[in-house]
Coordinates of C-alpha atoms in Angstrom, one line a residue:
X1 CA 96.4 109.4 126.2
X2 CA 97.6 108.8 122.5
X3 CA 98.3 105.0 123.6
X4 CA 94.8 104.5 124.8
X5 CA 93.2 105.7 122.5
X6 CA 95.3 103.4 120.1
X7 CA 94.1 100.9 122.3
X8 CA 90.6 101.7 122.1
X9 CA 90.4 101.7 118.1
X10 CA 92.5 98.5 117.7
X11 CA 89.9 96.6 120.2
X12 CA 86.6 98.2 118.5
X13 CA 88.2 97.1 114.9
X14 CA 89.2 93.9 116.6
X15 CA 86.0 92.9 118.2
X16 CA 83.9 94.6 115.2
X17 CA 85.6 92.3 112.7
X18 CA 85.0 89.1 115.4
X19 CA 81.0 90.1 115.5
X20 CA 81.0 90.1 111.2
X21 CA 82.7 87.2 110.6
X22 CA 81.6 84.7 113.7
X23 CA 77.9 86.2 112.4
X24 CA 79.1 85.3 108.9
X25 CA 80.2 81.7 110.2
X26 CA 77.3 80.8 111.7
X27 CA 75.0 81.6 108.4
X28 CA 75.5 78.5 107.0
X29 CA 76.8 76.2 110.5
X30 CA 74.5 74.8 112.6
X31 CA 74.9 77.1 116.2
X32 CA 75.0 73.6 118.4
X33 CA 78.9 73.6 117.9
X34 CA 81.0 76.8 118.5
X35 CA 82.0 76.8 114.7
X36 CA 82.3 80.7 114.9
X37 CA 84.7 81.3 117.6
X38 CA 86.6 78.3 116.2
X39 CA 87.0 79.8 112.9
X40 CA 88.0 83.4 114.5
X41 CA 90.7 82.3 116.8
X42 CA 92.1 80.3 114.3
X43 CA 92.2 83.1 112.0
X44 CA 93.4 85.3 114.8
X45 CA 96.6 82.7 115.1
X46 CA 97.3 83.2 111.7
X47 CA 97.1 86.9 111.3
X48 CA 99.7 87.0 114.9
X49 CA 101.8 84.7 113.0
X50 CA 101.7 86.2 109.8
X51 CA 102.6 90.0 111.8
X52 CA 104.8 88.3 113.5
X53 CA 107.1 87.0 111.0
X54 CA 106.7 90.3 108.8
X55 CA 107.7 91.9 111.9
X56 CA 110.3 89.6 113.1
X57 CA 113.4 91.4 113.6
X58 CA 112.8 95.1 113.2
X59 CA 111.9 97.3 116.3
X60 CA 108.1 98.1 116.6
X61 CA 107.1 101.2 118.2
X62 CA 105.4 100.6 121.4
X63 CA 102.1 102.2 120.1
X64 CA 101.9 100.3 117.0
X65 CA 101.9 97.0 119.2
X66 CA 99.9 98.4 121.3
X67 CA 97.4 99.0 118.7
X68 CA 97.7 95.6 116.3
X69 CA 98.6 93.0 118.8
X70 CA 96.8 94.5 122.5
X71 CA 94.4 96.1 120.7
X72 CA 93.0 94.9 117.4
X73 CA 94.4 90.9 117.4
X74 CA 93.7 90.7 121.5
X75 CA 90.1 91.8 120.8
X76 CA 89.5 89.7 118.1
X77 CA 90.4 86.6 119.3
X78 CA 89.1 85.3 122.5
X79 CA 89.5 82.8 125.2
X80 CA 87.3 83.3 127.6
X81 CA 84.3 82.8 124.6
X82 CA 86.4 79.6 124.3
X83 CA 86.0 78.4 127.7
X84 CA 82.4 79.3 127.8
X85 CA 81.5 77.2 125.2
X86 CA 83.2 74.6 126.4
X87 CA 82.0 74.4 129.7
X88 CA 78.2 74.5 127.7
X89 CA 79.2 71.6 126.3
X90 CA 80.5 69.3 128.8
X91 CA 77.5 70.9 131.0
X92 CA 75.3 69.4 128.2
X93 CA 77.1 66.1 128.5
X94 CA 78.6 66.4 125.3
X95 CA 82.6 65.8 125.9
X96 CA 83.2 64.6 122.7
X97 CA 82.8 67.9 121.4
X98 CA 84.3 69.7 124.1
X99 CA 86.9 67.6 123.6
X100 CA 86.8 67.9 119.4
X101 CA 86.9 71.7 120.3
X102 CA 89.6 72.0 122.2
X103 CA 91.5 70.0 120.0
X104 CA 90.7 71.8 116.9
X105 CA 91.7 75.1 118.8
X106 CA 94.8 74.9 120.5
X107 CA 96.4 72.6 117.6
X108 CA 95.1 74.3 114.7
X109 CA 96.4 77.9 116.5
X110 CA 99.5 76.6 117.1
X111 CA 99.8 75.5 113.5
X112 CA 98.4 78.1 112.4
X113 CA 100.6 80.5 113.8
X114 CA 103.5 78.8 111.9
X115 CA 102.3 79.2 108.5
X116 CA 101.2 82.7 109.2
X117 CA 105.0 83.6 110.0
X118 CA 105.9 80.8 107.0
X119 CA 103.4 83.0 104.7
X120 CA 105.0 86.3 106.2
X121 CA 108.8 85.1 105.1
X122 CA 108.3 83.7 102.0
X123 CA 106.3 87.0 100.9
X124 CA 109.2 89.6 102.3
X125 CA 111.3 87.1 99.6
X126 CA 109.4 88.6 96.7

């Protein structure tokens, strides 16, 4: 039970902090472009990277993953948001910006997830 409820309170914090801060995102963007669930998954790469890299060779405890990366980070980020709001956009004949989008996403969180674990090292140095 103790896992699942690990679960449960990473994926509220998770998907509580994606509601704030795609709400905060869209304040001052326009909501034609998913600038929201851009900026969260991108953050979302570098916060996994980061935890990564701090965590990088030392033995988690299965509930502590279950809670950070399952839970909170898993909840946070989101593909399926992703592939909704792309397949609004090419629906809408706009495939330049589905194809901006994309772009942006999977190459920024793949970057992104390299400085997070570059950030994580060269702080466990001080």
């Amino acid at each position: 039970m103790g896992k699942y409820l690990l679960l449960f309170f990473g994926s509220f914090l998770g998907a509580l902090l994606r509601y704030l801060l795609s709400g905060w995102v869209y304040k001052y963007f326009r909501p034609t472009f998913p600038y929201g669930t851009i900026f969260v998954n991108l953050i979302g790469c570098l916060v996994i990277g980061f935890f990564w890299g701090v965590f990088d060779n030392r033995i988690l405890s299965v509930n502590f993953r279950i809670f950070l990366f399952i839970g909170f980070i898993g909840s946070f980020t989101t593909f399926s948001s992703f592939a909704l709001e792309n397949f609004n956009l090419i629906r809408d004949n706009e495939w330049g910006l589905a194809l901006i989008n994309i772009l942006i996403s999977n190459i920024g969180g793949i970057i992104l997830v390299f400085v997070g674990y570059w950030i994580s090292k060269v702080l466990q140095k001080f």
